[in-house]
mmCIF file of C-alpha atoms and ligand atoms in Angstrom:
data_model
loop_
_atom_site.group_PDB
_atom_site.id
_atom_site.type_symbol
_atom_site.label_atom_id
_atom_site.label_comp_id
_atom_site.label_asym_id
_atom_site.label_seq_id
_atom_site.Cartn_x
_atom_site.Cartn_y
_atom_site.Cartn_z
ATOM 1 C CA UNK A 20 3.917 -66.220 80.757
ATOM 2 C CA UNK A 21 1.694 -66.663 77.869
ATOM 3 C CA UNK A 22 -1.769 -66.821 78.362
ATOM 4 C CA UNK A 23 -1.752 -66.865 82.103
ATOM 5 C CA UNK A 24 -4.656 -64.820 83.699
ATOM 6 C CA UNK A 25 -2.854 -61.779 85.414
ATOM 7 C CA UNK A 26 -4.520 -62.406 88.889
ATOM 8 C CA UNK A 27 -2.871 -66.281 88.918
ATOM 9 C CA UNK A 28 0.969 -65.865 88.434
ATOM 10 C CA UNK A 29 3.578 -66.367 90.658
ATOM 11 C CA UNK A 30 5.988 -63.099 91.836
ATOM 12 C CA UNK A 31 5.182 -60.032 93.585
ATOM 13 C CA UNK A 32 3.762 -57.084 93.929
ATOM 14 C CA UNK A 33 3.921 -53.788 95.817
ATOM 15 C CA UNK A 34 0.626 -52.757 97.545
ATOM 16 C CA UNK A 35 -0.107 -50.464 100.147
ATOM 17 C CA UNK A 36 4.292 -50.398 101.260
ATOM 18 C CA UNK A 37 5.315 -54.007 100.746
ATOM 19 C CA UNK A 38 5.790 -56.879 98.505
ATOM 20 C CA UNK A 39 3.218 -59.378 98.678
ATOM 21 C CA UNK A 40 2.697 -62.949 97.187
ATOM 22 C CA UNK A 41 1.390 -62.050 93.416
ATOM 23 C CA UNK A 42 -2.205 -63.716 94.142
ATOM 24 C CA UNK A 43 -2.848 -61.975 97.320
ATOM 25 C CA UNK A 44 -2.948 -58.475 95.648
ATOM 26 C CA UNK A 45 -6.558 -58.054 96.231
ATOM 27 C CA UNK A 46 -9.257 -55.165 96.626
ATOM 28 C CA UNK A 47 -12.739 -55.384 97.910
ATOM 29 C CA UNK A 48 -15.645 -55.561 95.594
ATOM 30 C CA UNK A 49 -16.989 -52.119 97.018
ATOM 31 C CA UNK A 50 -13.985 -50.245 96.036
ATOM 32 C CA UNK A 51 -14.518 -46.523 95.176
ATOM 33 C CA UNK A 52 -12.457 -46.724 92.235
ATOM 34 C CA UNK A 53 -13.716 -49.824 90.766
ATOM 35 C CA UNK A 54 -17.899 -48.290 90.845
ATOM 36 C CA UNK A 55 -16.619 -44.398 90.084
ATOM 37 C CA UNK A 56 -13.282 -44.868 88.631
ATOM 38 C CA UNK A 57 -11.225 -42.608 90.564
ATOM 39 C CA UNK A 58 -8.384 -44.800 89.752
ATOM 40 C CA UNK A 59 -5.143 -43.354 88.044
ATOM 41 C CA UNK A 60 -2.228 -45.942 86.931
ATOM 42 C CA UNK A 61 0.937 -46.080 84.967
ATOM 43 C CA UNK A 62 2.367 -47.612 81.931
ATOM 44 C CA UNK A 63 6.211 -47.980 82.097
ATOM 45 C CA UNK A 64 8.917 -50.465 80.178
ATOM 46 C CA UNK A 65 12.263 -51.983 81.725
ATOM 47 C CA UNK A 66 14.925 -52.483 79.133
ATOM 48 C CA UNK A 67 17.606 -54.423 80.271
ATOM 49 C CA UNK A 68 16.232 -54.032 84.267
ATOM 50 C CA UNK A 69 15.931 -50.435 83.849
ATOM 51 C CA UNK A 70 12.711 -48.536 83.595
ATOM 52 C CA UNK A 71 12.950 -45.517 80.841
ATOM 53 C CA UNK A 72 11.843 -42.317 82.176
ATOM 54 C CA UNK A 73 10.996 -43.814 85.930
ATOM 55 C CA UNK A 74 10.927 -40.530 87.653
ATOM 56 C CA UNK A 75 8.578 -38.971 84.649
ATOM 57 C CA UNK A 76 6.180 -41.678 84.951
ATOM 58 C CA UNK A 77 6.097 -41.625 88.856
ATOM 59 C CA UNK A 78 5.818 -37.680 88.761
ATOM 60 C CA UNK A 79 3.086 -38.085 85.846
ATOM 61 C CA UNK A 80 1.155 -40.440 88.377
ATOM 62 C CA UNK A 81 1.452 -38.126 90.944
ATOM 63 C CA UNK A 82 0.192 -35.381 88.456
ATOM 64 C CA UNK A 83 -2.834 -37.769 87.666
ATOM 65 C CA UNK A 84 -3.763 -38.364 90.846
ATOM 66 C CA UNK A 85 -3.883 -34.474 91.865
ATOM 67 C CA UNK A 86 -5.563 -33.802 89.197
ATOM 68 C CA UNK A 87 -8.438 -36.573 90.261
ATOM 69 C CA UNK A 88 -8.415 -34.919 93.865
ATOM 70 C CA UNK A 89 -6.290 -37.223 95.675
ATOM 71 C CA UNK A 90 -2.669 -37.393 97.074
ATOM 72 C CA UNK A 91 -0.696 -40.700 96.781
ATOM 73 C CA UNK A 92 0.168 -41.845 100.110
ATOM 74 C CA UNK A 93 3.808 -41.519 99.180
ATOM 75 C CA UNK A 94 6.394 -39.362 97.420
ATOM 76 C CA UNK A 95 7.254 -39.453 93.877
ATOM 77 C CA UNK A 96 10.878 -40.654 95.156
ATOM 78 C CA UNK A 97 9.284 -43.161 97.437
ATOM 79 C CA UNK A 98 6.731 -44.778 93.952
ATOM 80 C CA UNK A 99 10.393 -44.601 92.190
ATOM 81 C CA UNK A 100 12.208 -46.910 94.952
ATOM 82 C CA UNK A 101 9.056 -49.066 94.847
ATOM 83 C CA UNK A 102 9.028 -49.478 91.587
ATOM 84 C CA UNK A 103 12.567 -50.369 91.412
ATOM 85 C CA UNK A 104 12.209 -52.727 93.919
ATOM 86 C CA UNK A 105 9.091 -54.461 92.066
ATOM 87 C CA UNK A 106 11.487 -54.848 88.667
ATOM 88 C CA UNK A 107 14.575 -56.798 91.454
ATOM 89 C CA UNK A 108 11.795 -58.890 92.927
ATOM 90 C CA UNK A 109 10.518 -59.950 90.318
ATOM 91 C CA UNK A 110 13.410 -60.417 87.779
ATOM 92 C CA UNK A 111 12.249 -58.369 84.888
ATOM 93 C CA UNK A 112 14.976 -57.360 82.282
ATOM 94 C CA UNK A 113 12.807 -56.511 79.553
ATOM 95 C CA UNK A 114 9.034 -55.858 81.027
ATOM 96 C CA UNK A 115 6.320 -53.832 81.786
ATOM 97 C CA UNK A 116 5.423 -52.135 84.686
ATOM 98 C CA UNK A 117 1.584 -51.011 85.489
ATOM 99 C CA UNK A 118 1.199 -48.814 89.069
ATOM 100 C CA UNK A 119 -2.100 -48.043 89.783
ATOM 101 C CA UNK A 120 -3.790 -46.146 92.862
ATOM 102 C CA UNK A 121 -7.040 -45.954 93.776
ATOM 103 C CA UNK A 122 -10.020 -44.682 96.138
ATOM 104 C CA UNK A 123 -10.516 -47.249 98.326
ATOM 105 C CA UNK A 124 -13.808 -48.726 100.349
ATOM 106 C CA UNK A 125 -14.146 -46.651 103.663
ATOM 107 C CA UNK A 126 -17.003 -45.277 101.822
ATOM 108 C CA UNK A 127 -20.131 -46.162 99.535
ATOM 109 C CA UNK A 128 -21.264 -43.450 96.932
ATOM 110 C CA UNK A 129 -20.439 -40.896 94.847
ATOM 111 C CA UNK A 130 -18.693 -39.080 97.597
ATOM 112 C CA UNK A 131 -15.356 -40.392 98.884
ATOM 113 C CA UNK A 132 -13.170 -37.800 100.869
ATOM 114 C CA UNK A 133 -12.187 -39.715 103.410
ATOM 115 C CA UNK A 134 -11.588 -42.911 101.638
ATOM 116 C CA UNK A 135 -8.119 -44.335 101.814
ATOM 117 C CA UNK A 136 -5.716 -44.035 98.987
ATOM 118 C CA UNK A 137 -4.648 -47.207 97.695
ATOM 119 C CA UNK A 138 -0.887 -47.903 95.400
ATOM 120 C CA UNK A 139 -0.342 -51.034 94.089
ATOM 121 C CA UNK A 140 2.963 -51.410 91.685
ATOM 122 C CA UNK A 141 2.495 -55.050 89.249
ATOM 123 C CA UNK A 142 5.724 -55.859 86.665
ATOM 124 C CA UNK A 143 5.927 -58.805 84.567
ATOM 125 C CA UNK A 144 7.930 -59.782 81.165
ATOM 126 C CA UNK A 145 6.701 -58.240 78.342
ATOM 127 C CA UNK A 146 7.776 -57.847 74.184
ATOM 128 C CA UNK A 147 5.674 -56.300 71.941
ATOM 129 C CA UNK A 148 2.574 -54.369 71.771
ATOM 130 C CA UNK A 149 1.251 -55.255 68.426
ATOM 131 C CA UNK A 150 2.337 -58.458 66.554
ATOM 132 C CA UNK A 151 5.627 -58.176 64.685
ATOM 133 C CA UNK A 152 3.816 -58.982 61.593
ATOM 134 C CA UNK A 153 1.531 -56.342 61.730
ATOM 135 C CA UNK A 154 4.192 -53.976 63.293
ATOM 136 C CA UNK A 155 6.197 -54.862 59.704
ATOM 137 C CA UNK A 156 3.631 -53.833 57.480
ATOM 138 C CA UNK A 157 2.210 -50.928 59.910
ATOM 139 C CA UNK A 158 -0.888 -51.630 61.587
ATOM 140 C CA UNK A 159 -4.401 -51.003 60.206
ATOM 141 C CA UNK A 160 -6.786 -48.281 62.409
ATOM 142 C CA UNK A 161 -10.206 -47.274 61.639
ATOM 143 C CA UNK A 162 -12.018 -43.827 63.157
ATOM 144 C CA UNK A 163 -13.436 -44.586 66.063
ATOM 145 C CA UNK A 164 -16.810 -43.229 66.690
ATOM 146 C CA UNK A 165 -16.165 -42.235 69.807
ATOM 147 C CA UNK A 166 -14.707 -38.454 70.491
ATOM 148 C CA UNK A 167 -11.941 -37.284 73.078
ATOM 149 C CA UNK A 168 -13.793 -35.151 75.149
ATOM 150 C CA UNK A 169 -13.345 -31.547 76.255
ATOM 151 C CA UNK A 170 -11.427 -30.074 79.028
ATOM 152 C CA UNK A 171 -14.337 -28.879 80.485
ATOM 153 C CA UNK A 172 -15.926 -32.878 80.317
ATOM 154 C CA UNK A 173 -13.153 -34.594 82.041
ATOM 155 C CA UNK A 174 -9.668 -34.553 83.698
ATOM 156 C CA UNK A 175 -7.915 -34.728 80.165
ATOM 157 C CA UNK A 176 -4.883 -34.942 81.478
ATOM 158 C CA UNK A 177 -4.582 -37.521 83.911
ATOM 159 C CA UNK A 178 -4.142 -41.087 83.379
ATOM 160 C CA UNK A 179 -6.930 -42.230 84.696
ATOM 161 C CA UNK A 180 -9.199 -45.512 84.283
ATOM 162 C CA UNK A 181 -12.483 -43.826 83.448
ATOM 163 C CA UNK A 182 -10.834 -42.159 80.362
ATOM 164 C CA UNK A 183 -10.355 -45.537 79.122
ATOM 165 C CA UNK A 184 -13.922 -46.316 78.945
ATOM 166 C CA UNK A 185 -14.102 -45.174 74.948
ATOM 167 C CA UNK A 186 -10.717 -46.694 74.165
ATOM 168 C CA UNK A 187 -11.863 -49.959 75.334
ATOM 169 C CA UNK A 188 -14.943 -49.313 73.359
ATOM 170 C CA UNK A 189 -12.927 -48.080 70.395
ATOM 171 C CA UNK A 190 -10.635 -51.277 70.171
ATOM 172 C CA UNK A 191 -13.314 -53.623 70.780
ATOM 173 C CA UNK A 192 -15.371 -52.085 67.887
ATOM 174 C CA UNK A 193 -12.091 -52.004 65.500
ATOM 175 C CA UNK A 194 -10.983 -55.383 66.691
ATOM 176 C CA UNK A 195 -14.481 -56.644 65.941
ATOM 177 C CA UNK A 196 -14.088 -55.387 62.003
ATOM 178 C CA UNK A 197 -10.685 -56.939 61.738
ATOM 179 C CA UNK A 198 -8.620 -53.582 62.121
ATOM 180 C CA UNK A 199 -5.947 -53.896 64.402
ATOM 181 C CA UNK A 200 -6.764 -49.957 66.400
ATOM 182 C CA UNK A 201 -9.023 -47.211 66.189
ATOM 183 C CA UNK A 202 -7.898 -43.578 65.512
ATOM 184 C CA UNK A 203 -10.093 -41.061 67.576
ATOM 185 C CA UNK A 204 -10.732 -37.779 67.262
ATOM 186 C CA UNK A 205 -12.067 -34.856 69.426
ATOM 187 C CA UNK A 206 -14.687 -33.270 70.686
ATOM 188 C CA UNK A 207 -14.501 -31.143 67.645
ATOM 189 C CA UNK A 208 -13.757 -33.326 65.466
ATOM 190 C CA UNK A 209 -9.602 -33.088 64.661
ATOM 191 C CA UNK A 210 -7.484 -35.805 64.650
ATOM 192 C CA UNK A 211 -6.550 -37.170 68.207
ATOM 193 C CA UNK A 212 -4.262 -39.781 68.736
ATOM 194 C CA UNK A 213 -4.883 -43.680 68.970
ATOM 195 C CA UNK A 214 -6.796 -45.908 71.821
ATOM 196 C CA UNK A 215 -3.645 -46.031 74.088
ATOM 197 C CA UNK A 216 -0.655 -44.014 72.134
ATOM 198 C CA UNK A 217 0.005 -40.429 69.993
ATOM 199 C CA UNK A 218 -0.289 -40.274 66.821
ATOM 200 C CA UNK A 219 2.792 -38.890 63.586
ATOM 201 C CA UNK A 220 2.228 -37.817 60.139
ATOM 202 C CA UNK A 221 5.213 -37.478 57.792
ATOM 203 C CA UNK A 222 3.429 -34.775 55.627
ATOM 204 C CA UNK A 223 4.056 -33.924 52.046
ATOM 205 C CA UNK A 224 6.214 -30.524 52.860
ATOM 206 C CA UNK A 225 8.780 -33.087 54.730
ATOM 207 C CA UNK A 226 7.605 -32.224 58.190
ATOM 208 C CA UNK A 227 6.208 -34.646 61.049
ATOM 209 C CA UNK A 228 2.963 -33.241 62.036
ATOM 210 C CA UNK A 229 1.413 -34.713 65.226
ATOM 211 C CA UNK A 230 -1.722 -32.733 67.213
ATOM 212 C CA UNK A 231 -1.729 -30.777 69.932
ATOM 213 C CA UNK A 232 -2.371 -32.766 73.055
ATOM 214 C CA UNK A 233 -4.940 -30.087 74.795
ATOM 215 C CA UNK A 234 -7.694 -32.812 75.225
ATOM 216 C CA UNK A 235 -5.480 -36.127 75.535
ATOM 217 C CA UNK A 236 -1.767 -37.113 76.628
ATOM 218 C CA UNK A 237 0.797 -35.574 75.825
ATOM 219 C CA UNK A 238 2.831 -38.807 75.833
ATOM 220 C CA UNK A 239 6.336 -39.016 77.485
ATOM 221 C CA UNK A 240 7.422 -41.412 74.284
ATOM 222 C CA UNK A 241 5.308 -38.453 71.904
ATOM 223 C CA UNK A 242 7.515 -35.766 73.787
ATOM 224 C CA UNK A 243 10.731 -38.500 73.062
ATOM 225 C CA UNK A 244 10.279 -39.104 69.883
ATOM 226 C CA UNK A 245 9.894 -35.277 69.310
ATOM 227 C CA UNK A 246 13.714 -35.001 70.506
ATOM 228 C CA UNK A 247 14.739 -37.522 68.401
ATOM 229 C CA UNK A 248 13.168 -36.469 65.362
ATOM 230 C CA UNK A 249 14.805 -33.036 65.948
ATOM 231 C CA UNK A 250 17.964 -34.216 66.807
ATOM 232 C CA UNK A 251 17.539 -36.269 63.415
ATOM 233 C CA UNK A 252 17.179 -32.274 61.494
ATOM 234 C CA UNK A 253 13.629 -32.696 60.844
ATOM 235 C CA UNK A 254 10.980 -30.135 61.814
ATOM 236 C CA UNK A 255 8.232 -31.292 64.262
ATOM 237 C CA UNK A 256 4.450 -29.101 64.144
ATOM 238 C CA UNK A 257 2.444 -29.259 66.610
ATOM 239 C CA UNK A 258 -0.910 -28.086 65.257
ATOM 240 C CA UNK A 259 -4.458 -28.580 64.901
ATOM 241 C CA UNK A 260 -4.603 -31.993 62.085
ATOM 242 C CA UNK A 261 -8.488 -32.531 60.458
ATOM 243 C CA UNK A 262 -9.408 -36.138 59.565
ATOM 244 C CA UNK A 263 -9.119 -34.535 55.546
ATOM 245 C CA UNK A 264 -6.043 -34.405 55.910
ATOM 246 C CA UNK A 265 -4.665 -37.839 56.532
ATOM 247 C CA UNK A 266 -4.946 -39.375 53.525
ATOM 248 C CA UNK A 267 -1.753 -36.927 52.292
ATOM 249 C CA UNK A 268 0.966 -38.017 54.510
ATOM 250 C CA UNK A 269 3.459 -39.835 53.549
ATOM 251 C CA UNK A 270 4.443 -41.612 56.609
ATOM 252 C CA UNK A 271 2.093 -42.379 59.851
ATOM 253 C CA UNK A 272 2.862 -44.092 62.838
ATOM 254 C CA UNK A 273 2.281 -44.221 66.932
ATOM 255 C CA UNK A 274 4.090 -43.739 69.619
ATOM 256 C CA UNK A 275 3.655 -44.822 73.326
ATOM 257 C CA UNK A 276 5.273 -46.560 76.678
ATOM 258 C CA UNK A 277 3.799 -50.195 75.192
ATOM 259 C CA UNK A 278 3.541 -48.910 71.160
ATOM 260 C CA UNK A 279 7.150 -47.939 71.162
ATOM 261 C CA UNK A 280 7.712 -46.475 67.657
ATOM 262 C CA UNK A 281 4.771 -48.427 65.725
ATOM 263 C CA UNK A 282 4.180 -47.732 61.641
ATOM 264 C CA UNK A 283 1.088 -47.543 60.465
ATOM 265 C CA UNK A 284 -0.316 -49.075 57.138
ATOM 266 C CA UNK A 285 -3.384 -48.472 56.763
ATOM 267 C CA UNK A 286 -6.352 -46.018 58.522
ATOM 268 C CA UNK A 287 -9.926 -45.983 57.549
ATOM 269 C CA UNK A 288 -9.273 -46.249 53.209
ATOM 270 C CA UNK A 289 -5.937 -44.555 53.372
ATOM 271 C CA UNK A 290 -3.159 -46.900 52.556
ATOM 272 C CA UNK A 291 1.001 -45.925 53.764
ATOM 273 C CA UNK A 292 4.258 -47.308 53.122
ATOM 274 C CA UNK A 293 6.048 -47.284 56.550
ATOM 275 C CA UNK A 294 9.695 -46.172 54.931
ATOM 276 C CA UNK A 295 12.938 -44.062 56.221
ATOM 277 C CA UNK A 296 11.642 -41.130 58.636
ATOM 278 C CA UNK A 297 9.951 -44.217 60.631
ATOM 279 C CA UNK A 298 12.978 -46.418 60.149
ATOM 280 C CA UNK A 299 15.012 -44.116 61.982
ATOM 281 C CA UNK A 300 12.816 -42.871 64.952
ATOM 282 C CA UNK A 301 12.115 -46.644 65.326
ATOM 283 C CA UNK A 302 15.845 -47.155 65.865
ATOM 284 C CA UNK A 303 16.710 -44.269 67.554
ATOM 285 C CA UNK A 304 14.107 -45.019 69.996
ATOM 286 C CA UNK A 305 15.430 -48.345 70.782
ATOM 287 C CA UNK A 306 19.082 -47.197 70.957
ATOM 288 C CA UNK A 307 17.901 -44.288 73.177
ATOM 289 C CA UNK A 308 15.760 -47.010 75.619
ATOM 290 C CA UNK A 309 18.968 -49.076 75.650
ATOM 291 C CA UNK A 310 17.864 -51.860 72.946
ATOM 292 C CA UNK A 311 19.717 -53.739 70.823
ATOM 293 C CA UNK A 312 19.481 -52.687 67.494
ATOM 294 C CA UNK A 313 17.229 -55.141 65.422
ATOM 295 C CA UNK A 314 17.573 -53.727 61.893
ATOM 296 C CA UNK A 315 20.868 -52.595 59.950
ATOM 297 C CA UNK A 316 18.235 -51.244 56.690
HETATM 298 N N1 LIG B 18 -2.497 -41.812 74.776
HETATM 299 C C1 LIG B 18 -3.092 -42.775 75.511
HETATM 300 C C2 LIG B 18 -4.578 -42.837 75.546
HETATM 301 C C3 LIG B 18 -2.312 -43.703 76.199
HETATM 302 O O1 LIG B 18 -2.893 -44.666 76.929
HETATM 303 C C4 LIG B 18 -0.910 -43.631 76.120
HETATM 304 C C5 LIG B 18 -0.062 -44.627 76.857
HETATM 305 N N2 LIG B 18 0.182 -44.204 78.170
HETATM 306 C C6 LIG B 18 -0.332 -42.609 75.347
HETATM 307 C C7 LIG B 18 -1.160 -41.717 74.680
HETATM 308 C C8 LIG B 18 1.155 -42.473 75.229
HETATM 309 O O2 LIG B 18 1.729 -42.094 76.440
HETATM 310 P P1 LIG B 18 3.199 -42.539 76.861
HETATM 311 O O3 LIG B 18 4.065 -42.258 75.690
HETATM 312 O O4 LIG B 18 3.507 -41.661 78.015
HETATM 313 O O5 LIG B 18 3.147 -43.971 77.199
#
């Protein structure tokens, strides 16, 4: 599809309990979650026609939406049929899939209770997240200046659009300075994850450290790749990582729905060597989401 704006292709999508022509999935301009963001949405992959971890992601968007207030106007089972049904229309073998619900415009401020609840399920075909250039070398991610916030700031947990406001910000900034993501930390200052996916160390002592997801996602590929790893015999901790502390490991990369398994190469002046531990997760992940395997090394 190229560089074709996504509001001008041709296919479907699901909104509101049917499939309609791709460029009539509109919203009106005074939509409560486009002016207060009480949006939530989805990020899923189809390998091969089938989306990985469908039911997690619908359940997850379900979560997100509770957690912003709301109800979807359907069941978890119902979003998974949809979806399904999105992926046949539309043809995807190897894609991505974005759901999305939102408050819609039955009313005009910062109040919204009786405002419809909107769901609108988009797929198209999709490869990778990062170039394969960059994704052979490990990408390059600078600290972002902007902070994860606290539980007690914002709905941490859900996916929702307003939380995206500092990624966007982050990325932009990075993008701007010729890295390729930002790293953010928290409110207090630890190491957080990246703009739109977790974040590994392969420390020194042999073990993969990632952080504690109590102020961000704790990503269904993070919680994956944490099977994987283990199944591989290596020990996972979950702990509290400072920004002092990066420059040790060994081995870094991301993980997420779009990142996949992603080395890293470089954050802020700390250089790595993607090698073996990422190797293998990067392969086991794409035998486990029903890839071909790319790589015999
Ligand atoms: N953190 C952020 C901010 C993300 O946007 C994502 C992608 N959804 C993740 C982490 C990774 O989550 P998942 O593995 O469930 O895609």
């Amino acid at each position: 599809m190229g560089t074709q704006p996504y509001h001008d292709r041709d296919g479907f999508i699901w909104y509101d309990g049917a499939l309609v022509p791709w460029r009539d999935a509109k919203l009106h301009v005074l939509s409560h979650g486009l002016h207060y963001a009480s949006a939530v949405f989805e990020g899923e992959r189809a390998y091969g026609g089938k989306i990985f971890k469908l039911t997690e992601h619908s359940q997850r968007l379900a979560d997100s939406a509770r957690l912003l207030g709301f109800s979807l106007p359907c069941s978890v089972d119902d979003v998974d049929r949809a979806t399904d049904e999105v992926i046949r229309a539309n043809a995807i073998h190897d894609g991505y899939v974005r759901p999305i619900a939102w408050r819609g415009s039955e009313m005009m401020g910062v109040s919204a209770q009786s405002s419809k609840i909107h769901l609108a399920i988009a797929a198209w075909d999709w490869g990778s997240y990062f170039t394969e250039e960059a994704r052979l070398k490990g990408i390059r991610m600078r600290t972002s200046p902007w902070r994860r916030p606290a539980p007690e700031s914002a709905p941490v947990h859900a996916k929702a659009t307003g939380l995206y406001m500092i990624c966007t910000l982050s990325k932009h900034q990075a993008e701007a300075e010729g890295w390729h993501d930002a790293m953010m930390l928290d409110w207090r200052g630890q190491v957080a994850e990246a703009t739109g996916a977790n974040i590994f160390l392969l420390m020194p002592d042999g073990r993969l450290h990632t952080p504690v997801p109590d102020c961000f996602l704790d990503g269904i590929t993070r919680r994956t790749v944490i099977g994987l790893a283990r199944a591989r015999g290596l020990d996972v901790v979950e702990r509290v990582i400072m920004p002092e502390e990066v420059g040790h490991a060994r081995e870094v990369f991301l993980t997420g729905t779009a990142a996949e398994v992603t080395p890293v190469g470089q954050i802020d002046e700390h250089r790595f060597t993607p090698a073996e531990v990422t190797r293998m997760l990067t392969e086991d992940y794409r035998a486990v989401t029903g890839q071909r395997q790319v790589q015999a090394a």
